[in-house]
mmCIF file of C-alpha atoms in Angstrom:
data_model
loop_
_atom_site.group_PDB
_atom_site.id
_atom_site.type_symbol
_atom_site.label_atom_id
_atom_site.label_comp_id
_atom_site.label_asym_id
_atom_site.label_seq_id
_atom_site.Cartn_x
_atom_site.Cartn_y
_atom_site.Cartn_z
ATOM 1 C CA UNK R 1 -99.952 -51.460 29.956
ATOM 2 C CA UNK R 2 -97.667 -52.832 32.026
ATOM 3 C CA UNK R 3 -94.498 -51.604 33.246
ATOM 4 C CA UNK R 4 -90.887 -53.526 33.619
ATOM 5 C CA UNK R 5 -88.867 -52.584 36.316
ATOM 6 C CA UNK R 6 -85.882 -50.816 34.520
ATOM 7 C CA UNK R 7 -82.936 -53.694 34.413
ATOM 8 C CA UNK R 8 -79.865 -52.724 35.496
ATOM 9 C CA UNK R 9 -76.021 -54.851 35.475
ATOM 10 C CA UNK R 10 -74.743 -55.583 38.506
ATOM 11 C CA UNK R 11 -71.323 -53.622 39.332
ATOM 12 C CA UNK R 12 -68.485 -55.926 41.096
ATOM 13 C CA UNK R 13 -67.039 -53.380 44.250
ATOM 14 C CA UNK R 14 -63.878 -51.342 42.938
ATOM 15 C CA UNK R 15 -61.050 -52.013 45.776
ATOM 16 C CA UNK R 16 -60.122 -48.616 47.069
ATOM 17 C CA UNK R 17 -56.504 -48.409 46.031
ATOM 18 C CA UNK R 18 -54.244 -48.029 48.554
ATOM 19 C CA UNK R 19 -53.129 -44.867 49.597
ATOM 20 C CA UNK R 20 -48.887 -44.209 49.385
ATOM 21 C CA UNK R 21 -48.949 -40.976 52.143
ATOM 22 C CA UNK R 22 -47.829 -41.317 55.458
ATOM 23 C CA UNK R 23 -47.591 -38.894 58.062
ATOM 24 C CA UNK R 24 -43.711 -37.705 58.101
ATOM 25 C CA UNK R 25 -41.926 -37.212 62.010
ATOM 26 C CA UNK R 26 -40.385 -33.952 60.837
ATOM 27 C CA UNK R 27 -39.773 -31.588 58.229
ATOM 28 C CA UNK R 28 -36.905 -31.559 55.847
ATOM 29 C CA UNK R 29 -34.585 -27.878 56.102
ATOM 30 C CA UNK R 30 -35.334 -25.916 53.201
ATOM 31 C CA UNK R 31 -32.708 -26.218 50.565
ATOM 32 C CA UNK R 32 -31.160 -23.082 50.067
ATOM 33 C CA UNK R 33 -29.950 -22.409 46.235
ATOM 34 C CA UNK R 34 -25.891 -22.868 46.200
ATOM 35 C CA UNK R 35 -23.679 -19.787 46.220
ATOM 36 C CA UNK R 36 -20.819 -21.270 44.379
ATOM 37 C CA UNK R 37 -23.167 -21.962 41.338
ATOM 38 C CA UNK R 38 -24.532 -18.252 41.358
ATOM 39 C CA UNK R 39 -21.225 -17.372 41.481
ATOM 40 C CA UNK R 40 -19.995 -19.060 38.550
ATOM 41 C CA UNK R 41 -23.034 -18.002 36.272
ATOM 42 C CA UNK R 42 -22.282 -14.002 37.310
ATOM 43 C CA UNK R 43 -17.952 -14.896 36.985
ATOM 44 C CA UNK R 44 -18.996 -16.794 33.375
ATOM 45 C CA UNK R 45 -21.656 -13.759 32.097
ATOM 46 C CA UNK R 46 -17.986 -10.926 33.110
ATOM 47 C CA UNK R 47 -15.385 -12.865 31.193
ATOM 48 C CA UNK R 48 -18.194 -13.363 28.373
ATOM 49 C CA UNK R 49 -18.323 -9.408 28.134
ATOM 50 C CA UNK R 50 -14.815 -8.480 28.719
ATOM 51 C CA UNK R 51 -13.959 -10.935 26.176
ATOM 52 C CA UNK R 52 -16.622 -9.433 23.846
ATOM 53 C CA UNK R 53 -15.184 -5.854 25.027
ATOM 54 C CA UNK R 54 -11.379 -7.075 24.245
ATOM 55 C CA UNK R 55 -12.629 -8.088 20.485
ATOM 56 C CA UNK R 56 -13.776 -4.980 20.077
ATOM 57 C CA UNK R 57 -10.838 -3.370 21.343
ATOM 58 C CA UNK R 58 -8.452 -5.764 19.178
ATOM 59 C CA UNK R 59 -10.498 -5.028 16.222
ATOM 60 C CA UNK R 60 -10.827 -1.674 16.147
ATOM 61 C CA UNK R 61 -7.296 -1.321 17.082
ATOM 62 C CA UNK R 62 -6.731 -3.548 14.264
ATOM 63 C CA UNK R 63 -8.560 -1.168 11.699
ATOM 64 C CA UNK R 64 -7.055 2.180 12.823
ATOM 65 C CA UNK R 65 -3.573 -0.205 11.725
ATOM 66 C CA UNK R 66 -4.898 -1.272 8.170
ATOM 67 C CA UNK R 67 -5.543 2.605 7.065
ATOM 68 C CA UNK R 68 -1.961 3.196 9.106
ATOM 69 C CA UNK R 69 -0.548 0.952 6.702
ATOM 70 C CA UNK R 70 -2.346 1.945 3.688
ATOM 71 C CA UNK R 71 -1.491 5.131 3.790
ATOM 72 C CA UNK R 72 2.555 4.140 4.443
ATOM 73 C CA UNK R 73 2.131 1.871 0.832
ATOM 74 C CA UNK R 74 0.732 4.701 -0.861
ATOM 75 C CA UNK R 75 3.891 6.732 0.351
ATOM 76 C CA UNK R 76 5.716 4.556 -0.852
ATOM 77 C CA UNK R 77 4.085 4.112 -4.127
ATOM 78 C CA UNK R 78 4.745 7.871 -4.266
ATOM 79 C CA UNK R 79 8.217 7.227 -3.519
ATOM 80 C CA UNK R 80 8.596 4.822 -5.582
ATOM 81 C CA UNK R 81 7.656 6.308 -8.666
ATOM 82 C CA UNK R 82 9.896 9.557 -7.868
ATOM 83 C CA UNK R 83 12.889 6.759 -7.993
ATOM 84 C CA UNK R 84 11.824 5.928 -10.947
ATOM 85 C CA UNK R 85 10.986 9.198 -12.537
ATOM 86 C CA UNK R 86 14.812 10.362 -11.345
ATOM 87 C CA UNK R 87 16.533 6.821 -12.948
ATOM 88 C CA UNK R 88 14.935 7.751 -15.868
ATOM 89 C CA UNK R 89 15.925 10.885 -15.953
ATOM 90 C CA UNK R 90 19.603 9.878 -15.395
ATOM 91 C CA UNK R 91 20.236 6.899 -17.166
ATOM 92 C CA UNK R 92 18.824 9.033 -20.892
ATOM 93 C CA UNK R 93 21.533 9.735 -22.932
ATOM 94 C CA UNK R 94 21.612 13.386 -22.976
ATOM 95 C CA UNK R 95 22.970 12.815 -18.830
ATOM 96 C CA UNK R 96 24.950 10.068 -19.932
ATOM 97 C CA UNK R 97 26.638 12.441 -22.535
ATOM 98 C CA UNK R 98 26.952 15.303 -20.356
ATOM 99 C CA UNK R 99 28.994 13.023 -17.939
ATOM 100 C CA UNK R 100 30.943 12.099 -21.312
ATOM 101 C CA UNK R 101 32.037 15.650 -22.191
ATOM 102 C CA UNK R 102 32.577 16.664 -18.562
ATOM 103 C CA UNK R 103 34.997 13.473 -18.445
ATOM 104 C CA UNK R 104 36.374 14.699 -21.284
ATOM 105 C CA UNK R 105 35.205 12.898 -23.751
ATOM 106 C CA UNK R 106 33.961 14.457 -28.042
ATOM 107 C CA UNK R 107 31.552 13.514 -30.103
ATOM 108 C CA UNK R 108 33.612 12.623 -33.409
ATOM 109 C CA UNK R 109 31.463 13.386 -36.657
ATOM 110 C CA UNK R 110 33.988 10.761 -39.159
ATOM 111 C CA UNK R 111 34.267 7.852 -36.842
ATOM 112 C CA UNK R 112 36.039 5.226 -37.858
ATOM 113 C CA UNK R 113 35.134 1.406 -38.209
ATOM 114 C CA UNK R 114 37.489 -1.926 -37.646
ATOM 115 C CA UNK R 115 37.130 -4.465 -39.894
ATOM 116 C CA UNK R 116 37.181 -7.693 -38.000
ATOM 117 C CA UNK R 117 38.088 -9.844 -40.708
ATOM 118 C CA UNK R 118 41.546 -8.044 -41.779
ATOM 119 C CA UNK R 119 42.039 -5.717 -38.700
ATOM 120 C CA UNK R 120 41.501 -2.681 -41.003
ATOM 121 C CA UNK R 121 40.811 0.455 -40.154
ATOM 122 C CA UNK R 122 37.829 1.984 -42.619
ATOM 123 C CA UNK R 123 37.116 5.512 -41.969
ATOM 124 C CA UNK R 124 39.315 7.987 -40.596
ATOM 125 C CA UNK R 125 42.515 7.057 -39.388
ATOM 126 C CA UNK R 126 42.808 10.055 -36.828
ATOM 127 C CA UNK R 127 41.347 10.677 -33.785
ATOM 128 C CA UNK R 128 38.515 13.411 -32.953
ATOM 129 C CA UNK R 129 39.647 16.709 -32.257
ATOM 130 C CA UNK R 130 39.494 18.570 -28.610
ATOM 131 C CA UNK R 131 36.180 20.009 -29.315
ATOM 132 C CA UNK R 132 33.336 18.167 -29.379
ATOM 133 C CA UNK R 133 30.416 19.088 -32.816
ATOM 134 C CA UNK R 134 27.533 18.680 -29.938
ATOM 135 C CA UNK R 135 27.400 20.471 -26.399
ATOM 136 C CA UNK R 136 26.311 18.594 -23.819
ATOM 137 C CA UNK R 137 27.368 20.109 -20.422
ATOM 138 C CA UNK R 138 25.814 23.502 -21.841
ATOM 139 C CA UNK R 139 22.610 24.772 -23.333
ATOM 140 C CA UNK R 140 21.124 21.781 -25.430
ATOM 141 C CA UNK R 141 18.580 21.983 -28.157
ATOM 142 C CA UNK R 142 15.937 20.307 -25.400
ATOM 143 C CA UNK R 143 15.889 20.898 -21.937
ATOM 144 C CA UNK R 144 15.564 17.338 -19.723
ATOM 145 C CA UNK R 145 13.484 18.692 -16.739
ATOM 146 C CA UNK R 146 14.296 15.600 -15.057
ATOM 147 C CA UNK R 147 17.929 16.643 -14.979
ATOM 148 C CA UNK R 148 17.647 19.821 -15.646
ATOM 149 C CA UNK R 149 19.283 21.327 -12.147
ATOM 150 C CA UNK R 150 20.392 18.038 -10.843
ATOM 151 C CA UNK R 151 24.371 17.220 -10.792
ATOM 152 C CA UNK R 152 26.696 15.724 -12.623
ATOM 153 C CA UNK R 153 28.434 12.451 -11.824
ATOM 154 C CA UNK R 154 32.076 13.251 -12.592
ATOM 155 C CA UNK R 155 31.999 17.375 -12.332
ATOM 156 C CA UNK R 156 29.772 18.030 -8.852
ATOM 157 C CA UNK R 157 29.602 21.582 -9.757
ATOM 158 C CA UNK R 158 28.156 21.754 -13.072
ATOM 159 C CA UNK R 159 25.008 20.547 -14.377
ATOM 160 C CA UNK R 160 22.829 19.822 -18.307
ATOM 161 C CA UNK R 161 21.493 23.271 -17.861
ATOM 162 C CA UNK R 162 22.473 26.146 -19.354
ATOM 163 C CA UNK R 163 21.662 29.672 -19.543
ATOM 164 C CA UNK R 164 19.555 30.491 -22.879
ATOM 165 C CA UNK R 165 21.145 32.155 -24.785
ATOM 166 C CA UNK R 166 19.567 35.998 -26.118
ATOM 167 C CA UNK R 167 19.219 37.292 -30.090
ATOM 168 C CA UNK R 168 20.472 39.880 -27.669
ATOM 169 C CA UNK R 169 23.785 38.583 -26.614
ATOM 170 C CA UNK R 170 23.752 36.912 -30.367
ATOM 171 C CA UNK R 171 23.817 40.659 -31.519
ATOM 172 C CA UNK R 172 20.634 40.210 -33.378
ATOM 173 C CA UNK R 173 17.617 42.247 -32.511
ATOM 174 C CA UNK R 174 15.015 41.726 -30.400
ATOM 175 C CA UNK R 175 12.453 40.716 -32.152
ATOM 176 C CA UNK R 176 14.577 38.369 -34.814
ATOM 177 C CA UNK R 177 14.215 34.394 -33.907
ATOM 178 C CA UNK R 178 16.776 32.559 -32.411
ATOM 179 C CA UNK R 179 19.066 30.549 -35.557
ATOM 180 C CA UNK R 180 19.000 27.112 -35.357
ATOM 181 C CA UNK R 181 22.453 25.974 -34.934
ATOM 182 C CA UNK R 182 21.879 22.666 -33.141
ATOM 183 C CA UNK R 183 18.767 21.557 -33.101
ATOM 184 C CA UNK R 184 15.444 23.648 -31.850
ATOM 185 C CA UNK R 185 14.853 26.295 -30.001
ATOM 186 C CA UNK R 186 13.376 26.522 -26.573
ATOM 187 C CA UNK R 187 11.241 28.794 -26.077
ATOM 188 C CA UNK R 188 11.239 31.592 -23.321
ATOM 189 C CA UNK R 189 8.235 31.837 -21.077
ATOM 190 C CA UNK R 190 7.879 34.035 -18.285
#
């Protein structure tokens, strides 16, 4: 057996690339970091931190302001309700009747009417007497708690609250109920 010599392909010689490196005559100075950039970065960080702190303080102060305004609103709502109750008491028929009685007005038990078609007076033609059948300033049938201590507009020293009449003052025994003369009696509680 014969052995054949190994055949290798021919290679072209490879051209060596040119080297781009060259010798430096004098090395460059070492560059220092710019001090101005560092100062600006630190000032920016401090500004952001300061802004966050200022916003936090403002938000906290706003929360306190909201809480205070809520408290004021609640107090004003209470005052509004108190004033509405006082207005309801002062516009009640009982208070208006007491003021009218203090002015000398009386309730006529026999009212008269004027017929507009011919101008005729129907009913009693005489005016009511000087004494009213209802005592609006004295002891009322049912005392109005909203205005019991409120002085009358027309008589500042008078109120609608009168002293309750007791059975002894009327000449009755202590266990005798009071007679009903002008409405339902109110119980005396102690």
